[in-house]
């Protein structure tokens, strides 16, 4: 049985005429479409140039705005106006955070718009891309909703200036002094030195103790038989002196007011004293008021609850033996009572059971 090898197909030689025809067709196709390519390329280049220039200008304008805000904050630092306003570090961090957010938003909008315009120039259908991006955005939003909530809460908190560095705030989950404000987390230092990291999305309410003014309130509890006129005169003298002494005259933003009787009990009376102070200085003013009121009451002989007036003699101590029972006669074995109460001793040969 014989097999014959398959004969190779004949290869058509490329002639010079065929090459010339192919080159002519290619040149014609390029000649027909070069204007379109050039138009598309120029359009893409123009879009990129405009996007880069616009992004640079906007970021530079935002940076200058932030620098101007920082300079204005440094100009009032250390002055009386600076004491009433927020400190420079708070203004700096707030302006930096706002600038970072604005720069990021501007860059995202400009670059995203430029990318979509370039794809549209290339005649790419954007409908499937936008649909896919929408689905991906929804999925990411559900997966990172806590992160998105923290970020948005931080942005609005900074824009509204709810609190800043140096403020003493109460956010419910923690209380302390703000040492750093971020878009996602706020750092607080507690009274014992601990640092709390509070997510901005968890903050449902904020109590700022450092804005506006604070109130120092002291409850003075005296005995019920004290003369109220003497008590009021002593408190008024304390209020006048503390308003003139350094540094309390700067910390007090109003006179020390005697509000009157806050409570009348069986053995005591409570007199309420209040004063308007600088933010964050209420506690120190309250301590100084208590110190001065105690000294003034001791000098005036006004008794507080549980105390005695100056010069009042102390009651003599009671006899410690007054509460002791008299000795019992049975304790002496030689007494007749002890002899009668002692048991009888049986005689030899005597049966006591009969």
XYZ file of C-alpha atoms in Angstrom:
354
model
C 0.000 0.000 0.000
C 1.578 3.219 -1.056
C 0.940 6.721 0.333
C 1.597 9.880 -1.459
C 2.642 13.079 0.427
C 0.290 16.019 0.184
C 1.639 18.438 -2.262
C 2.110 21.985 -0.838
C -0.157 24.680 -2.054
C 1.464 26.947 -4.504
C 2.517 30.287 -2.984
C 1.537 33.243 -5.011
C 4.536 35.495 -5.275
C 4.038 39.079 -4.167
C 4.672 41.183 -7.086
C 5.709 44.792 -7.148
C 2.318 45.741 -8.466
C 0.567 44.152 -5.438
C 2.825 45.938 -2.973
C 2.281 49.195 -4.757
C -1.472 48.659 -4.672
C -1.450 47.881 -0.910
C 0.631 50.947 -0.174
C -1.673 53.045 -2.296
C -4.735 51.772 -0.422
C -3.108 52.404 2.958
C -2.040 55.860 1.935
C -5.507 56.597 0.708
C -7.048 55.358 3.978
C -4.641 57.461 6.002
C -5.287 60.435 3.773
C -8.997 60.018 4.251
C -8.804 59.711 8.079
C -5.813 61.828 9.080
C -7.935 64.892 9.554
C -10.233 62.961 11.905
C -7.279 61.626 13.908
C -5.718 65.031 14.076
C -8.984 66.554 15.228
C -9.437 63.883 17.926
C -5.836 64.217 19.093
C -6.021 67.981 19.270
C -9.307 67.786 21.123
C -7.873 65.334 23.700
C -4.765 67.473 24.101
C -6.876 70.581 24.584
C -9.013 68.804 27.208
C -5.919 67.645 29.120
C -4.306 71.089 29.008
C -7.474 72.822 30.197
C -7.940 70.265 33.001
C -4.335 70.609 34.207
C -4.395 74.392 34.088
C -7.793 74.631 35.780
C -6.766 72.184 38.513
C -3.535 74.066 39.169
C -5.268 77.432 39.356
C -7.990 76.211 41.693
C -5.553 74.448 44.034
C -3.318 77.519 44.115
C -6.271 79.782 44.876
C -7.378 77.480 47.703
C -3.846 77.375 49.122
C -3.646 81.185 49.121
C -7.022 81.392 50.820
C -5.869 79.013 53.542
C -2.629 80.943 54.044
C -4.606 84.158 54.400
C -6.848 82.546 57.008
C -3.801 81.351 58.950
C -2.186 84.794 58.830
C -5.341 86.439 60.139
C -5.474 83.911 62.989
C -1.833 84.562 63.899
C -2.387 88.318 63.811
C -5.027 88.217 66.577
C -3.264 85.574 68.666
C -2.208 86.935 72.036
C -4.539 89.941 71.865
C -7.817 90.531 73.653
C -9.705 89.734 70.470
C -7.748 86.531 70.102
C -8.804 85.506 73.595
C -12.446 85.903 72.676
C -12.028 84.042 69.397
C -10.639 80.592 68.765
C -6.902 79.999 69.067
C -4.510 79.956 66.132
C -3.947 76.202 66.179
C -7.669 75.570 65.971
C -8.028 78.014 63.089
C -5.047 76.460 61.343
C -6.310 72.892 61.591
C -9.805 73.913 60.584
C -8.552 75.823 57.542
C -6.211 72.989 56.562
C -9.011 70.448 56.781
C -11.394 72.616 54.759
C -8.678 73.261 52.172
C -7.875 69.569 51.874
C -11.523 68.719 51.318
C -11.994 71.474 48.749
C -8.818 70.539 46.877
C -9.798 66.877 46.775
C -13.313 67.677 45.571
C -12.008 70.073 42.913
C -9.434 67.561 41.653
C -12.006 64.773 41.524
C -14.527 66.858 39.603
C -11.983 68.238 37.109
C -10.196 64.933 36.446
C -13.450 62.976 36.262
C -15.030 65.441 33.861
C -11.911 65.457 31.672
C -11.820 61.643 31.566
C -15.460 61.439 30.510
C -14.921 64.070 27.813
C -11.914 62.155 26.449
C -13.885 58.913 26.310
C -16.704 60.731 24.575
C -14.244 62.148 22.052
C -13.061 58.612 21.256
C -16.699 57.647 20.497
C -16.788 55.163 23.402
C -20.246 54.358 24.664
C -20.353 55.666 28.243
C -23.673 54.134 29.196
C -22.284 50.687 30.251
C -19.372 52.372 32.034
C -21.628 54.699 33.978
C -23.982 51.856 34.858
C -21.083 49.721 36.115
C -19.701 52.658 38.076
C -23.124 53.225 39.636
C -23.425 49.577 40.715
C -19.873 49.609 42.078
C -20.578 52.846 43.936
C -23.690 51.373 45.539
C -21.782 48.251 46.597
C -18.917 50.283 48.038
C -21.377 52.589 49.750
C -23.073 49.672 51.521
C -19.752 48.101 52.457
C -18.108 51.286 53.713
C -21.158 53.161 54.985
C -19.553 53.759 58.388
C -16.502 55.288 56.732
C -18.675 57.477 54.499
C -20.767 58.529 57.515
C -17.660 59.476 59.498
C -16.255 61.446 56.585
C -19.443 63.390 55.862
C -19.991 64.102 59.562
C -16.427 65.394 59.840
C -16.854 67.646 56.809
C -20.040 69.250 58.125
C -18.606 69.499 61.646
C -15.587 71.428 60.331
C -17.650 73.641 58.035
C -20.064 74.518 60.843
C -17.191 75.025 63.339
C -18.886 73.018 66.065
C -15.622 72.591 67.997
C -11.895 72.849 67.453
C -8.472 72.320 68.999
C -8.354 73.512 72.599
C -12.104 73.269 73.231
C -13.481 71.273 76.151
C -16.405 69.291 74.782
C -18.826 66.574 75.827
C -19.725 64.261 72.940
C -21.670 61.730 74.987
C -19.284 58.807 74.575
C -16.319 60.815 75.940
C -15.486 64.140 77.540
C -12.239 66.077 77.372
C -10.128 68.651 75.563
C -9.858 68.477 71.778
C -6.240 67.925 70.690
C -6.823 67.032 67.027
C -9.713 67.290 64.589
C -9.828 65.046 61.529
C -12.313 64.217 58.832
C -12.877 60.740 60.279
C -11.725 60.785 63.926
C -11.584 63.415 66.677
C -8.955 63.021 69.429
C -9.824 64.070 72.987
C -7.660 64.166 76.113
C -9.607 63.262 79.235
C -9.273 64.674 82.740
C -6.908 61.859 83.771
C -4.675 62.241 80.705
C -6.216 59.468 78.628
C -6.708 59.999 74.886
C -10.081 59.182 73.343
C -10.465 58.492 69.620
C -14.064 59.322 68.737
C -15.411 58.591 65.265
C -17.250 61.587 63.881
C -20.156 59.422 62.774
C -20.785 58.353 66.386
C -21.196 61.915 67.647
C -24.936 62.499 68.013
C -24.730 65.639 70.137
C -21.920 67.991 71.153
C -21.694 70.130 74.271
C -18.994 72.780 73.808
C -17.807 74.184 77.124
C -15.327 76.644 75.594
C -17.480 78.892 73.441
C -19.163 82.082 74.601
C -18.988 82.204 78.398
C -19.264 79.869 81.403
C -21.048 80.110 84.765
C -19.382 79.549 88.116
C -21.897 78.545 90.777
C -21.195 78.000 94.497
C -23.707 76.753 97.071
C -22.945 78.134 100.545
C -24.540 76.045 103.310
C -24.829 77.761 106.701
C -26.691 76.969 109.887
C -30.370 77.787 110.022
C -30.006 80.215 112.955
C -27.469 82.471 111.202
C -28.269 86.087 110.387
C -28.894 86.315 106.640
C -27.849 89.967 106.515
C -24.413 89.098 107.913
C -24.107 86.222 105.445
C -25.060 88.465 102.525
C -22.630 91.192 103.620
C -19.752 88.711 103.874
C -20.514 87.267 100.444
C -20.773 90.729 98.900
C -17.381 91.668 100.339
C -15.840 88.518 98.889
C -17.345 89.310 95.465
C -15.980 92.877 95.486
C -12.456 91.778 96.457
C -12.169 88.951 93.925
C -13.349 91.273 91.143
C -10.390 93.595 91.846
C -7.593 91.043 92.340
C -5.375 89.627 89.611
C -5.906 87.403 87.630
C -9.539 86.940 88.677
C -10.604 90.334 87.355
C -9.830 89.079 83.818
C -11.480 85.698 84.301
C -14.663 87.234 85.655
C -16.896 88.654 82.933
C -19.460 89.985 85.357
C -20.000 90.749 89.034
C -20.437 88.011 91.602
C -24.186 87.795 92.181
C -25.904 86.563 95.342
C -28.989 84.863 93.971
C -30.570 84.298 97.382
C -31.740 81.274 99.317
C -31.673 78.150 97.228
C -32.969 75.829 99.968
C -34.135 76.065 103.604
C -33.764 72.899 105.613
C -34.376 71.968 109.233
C -30.808 72.592 110.383
C -29.261 74.528 107.473
C -29.767 77.083 104.721
C -28.238 77.103 101.216
C -27.298 80.450 99.652
C -26.555 80.434 95.915
C -23.670 82.531 94.521
C -23.087 82.817 90.764
C -20.686 84.608 88.410
C -20.148 84.742 84.636
C -16.592 83.744 83.674
C -14.351 83.158 80.689
C -14.894 79.847 78.862
C -13.109 77.012 80.642
C -12.376 79.073 83.794
C -15.520 78.333 85.784
C -13.966 75.548 87.858
C -10.986 77.641 88.982
C -13.249 80.568 89.861
C -15.512 78.286 91.917
C -12.542 76.969 93.901
C -11.263 80.479 94.598
C -14.722 81.605 95.688
C -15.042 78.699 98.126
C -11.608 79.488 99.559
C -12.379 83.169 100.089
C -15.883 82.529 101.439
C -14.530 80.118 104.052
C -11.935 82.640 105.198
C -14.529 85.429 105.315
C -16.962 83.303 107.322
C -14.277 82.358 109.823
C -13.348 86.017 110.274
C -16.998 87.066 110.704
C -17.864 84.200 113.046
C -20.480 82.737 110.708
C -21.043 79.071 111.355
C -21.281 76.568 108.568
C -23.171 73.314 108.852
C -21.354 71.007 111.246
C -18.951 73.710 112.438
C -18.793 76.216 115.311
C -18.192 79.929 115.361
C -14.773 81.371 116.115
C -14.306 81.922 119.868
C -17.062 79.503 120.821
C -15.976 77.326 123.737
C -15.863 73.691 123.114
C -18.280 71.628 125.200
C -16.528 69.698 128.007
C -15.944 66.104 127.294
C -18.319 63.712 128.999
C -17.092 61.399 131.741
C -16.080 58.131 130.061
C -17.138 56.188 133.181
C -20.647 57.604 133.165
C -21.888 54.939 130.785
C -20.218 52.098 132.725
C -22.328 49.801 134.973
C -21.478 49.687 138.718
C -19.409 46.719 139.898
C -21.391 43.663 140.930
C -21.173 42.274 144.453
C -20.983 38.779 143.049
C -17.606 39.649 141.511
C -16.035 39.691 145.046
C -15.654 36.092 146.347
C -15.447 37.374 149.987
C -18.823 39.107 149.899
C -21.865 37.525 151.606
C -23.749 37.531 148.296
C -20.990 35.508 146.652
C -20.878 33.055 149.598
C -24.635 32.478 149.438
C -24.548 32.003 145.679
C -21.628 29.558 145.756
C -22.550 25.835 145.592
C -22.426 23.673 148.759
C -19.423 21.389 149.262
C -20.504 17.793 150.152
C -19.163 16.277 153.434
C -17.503 12.863 153.432
C -20.104 10.124 153.607
C -22.970 12.536 152.951
C -25.306 11.775 150.082
C -26.807 15.042 148.682
C -29.188 13.223 146.376
C -31.449 12.133 149.237
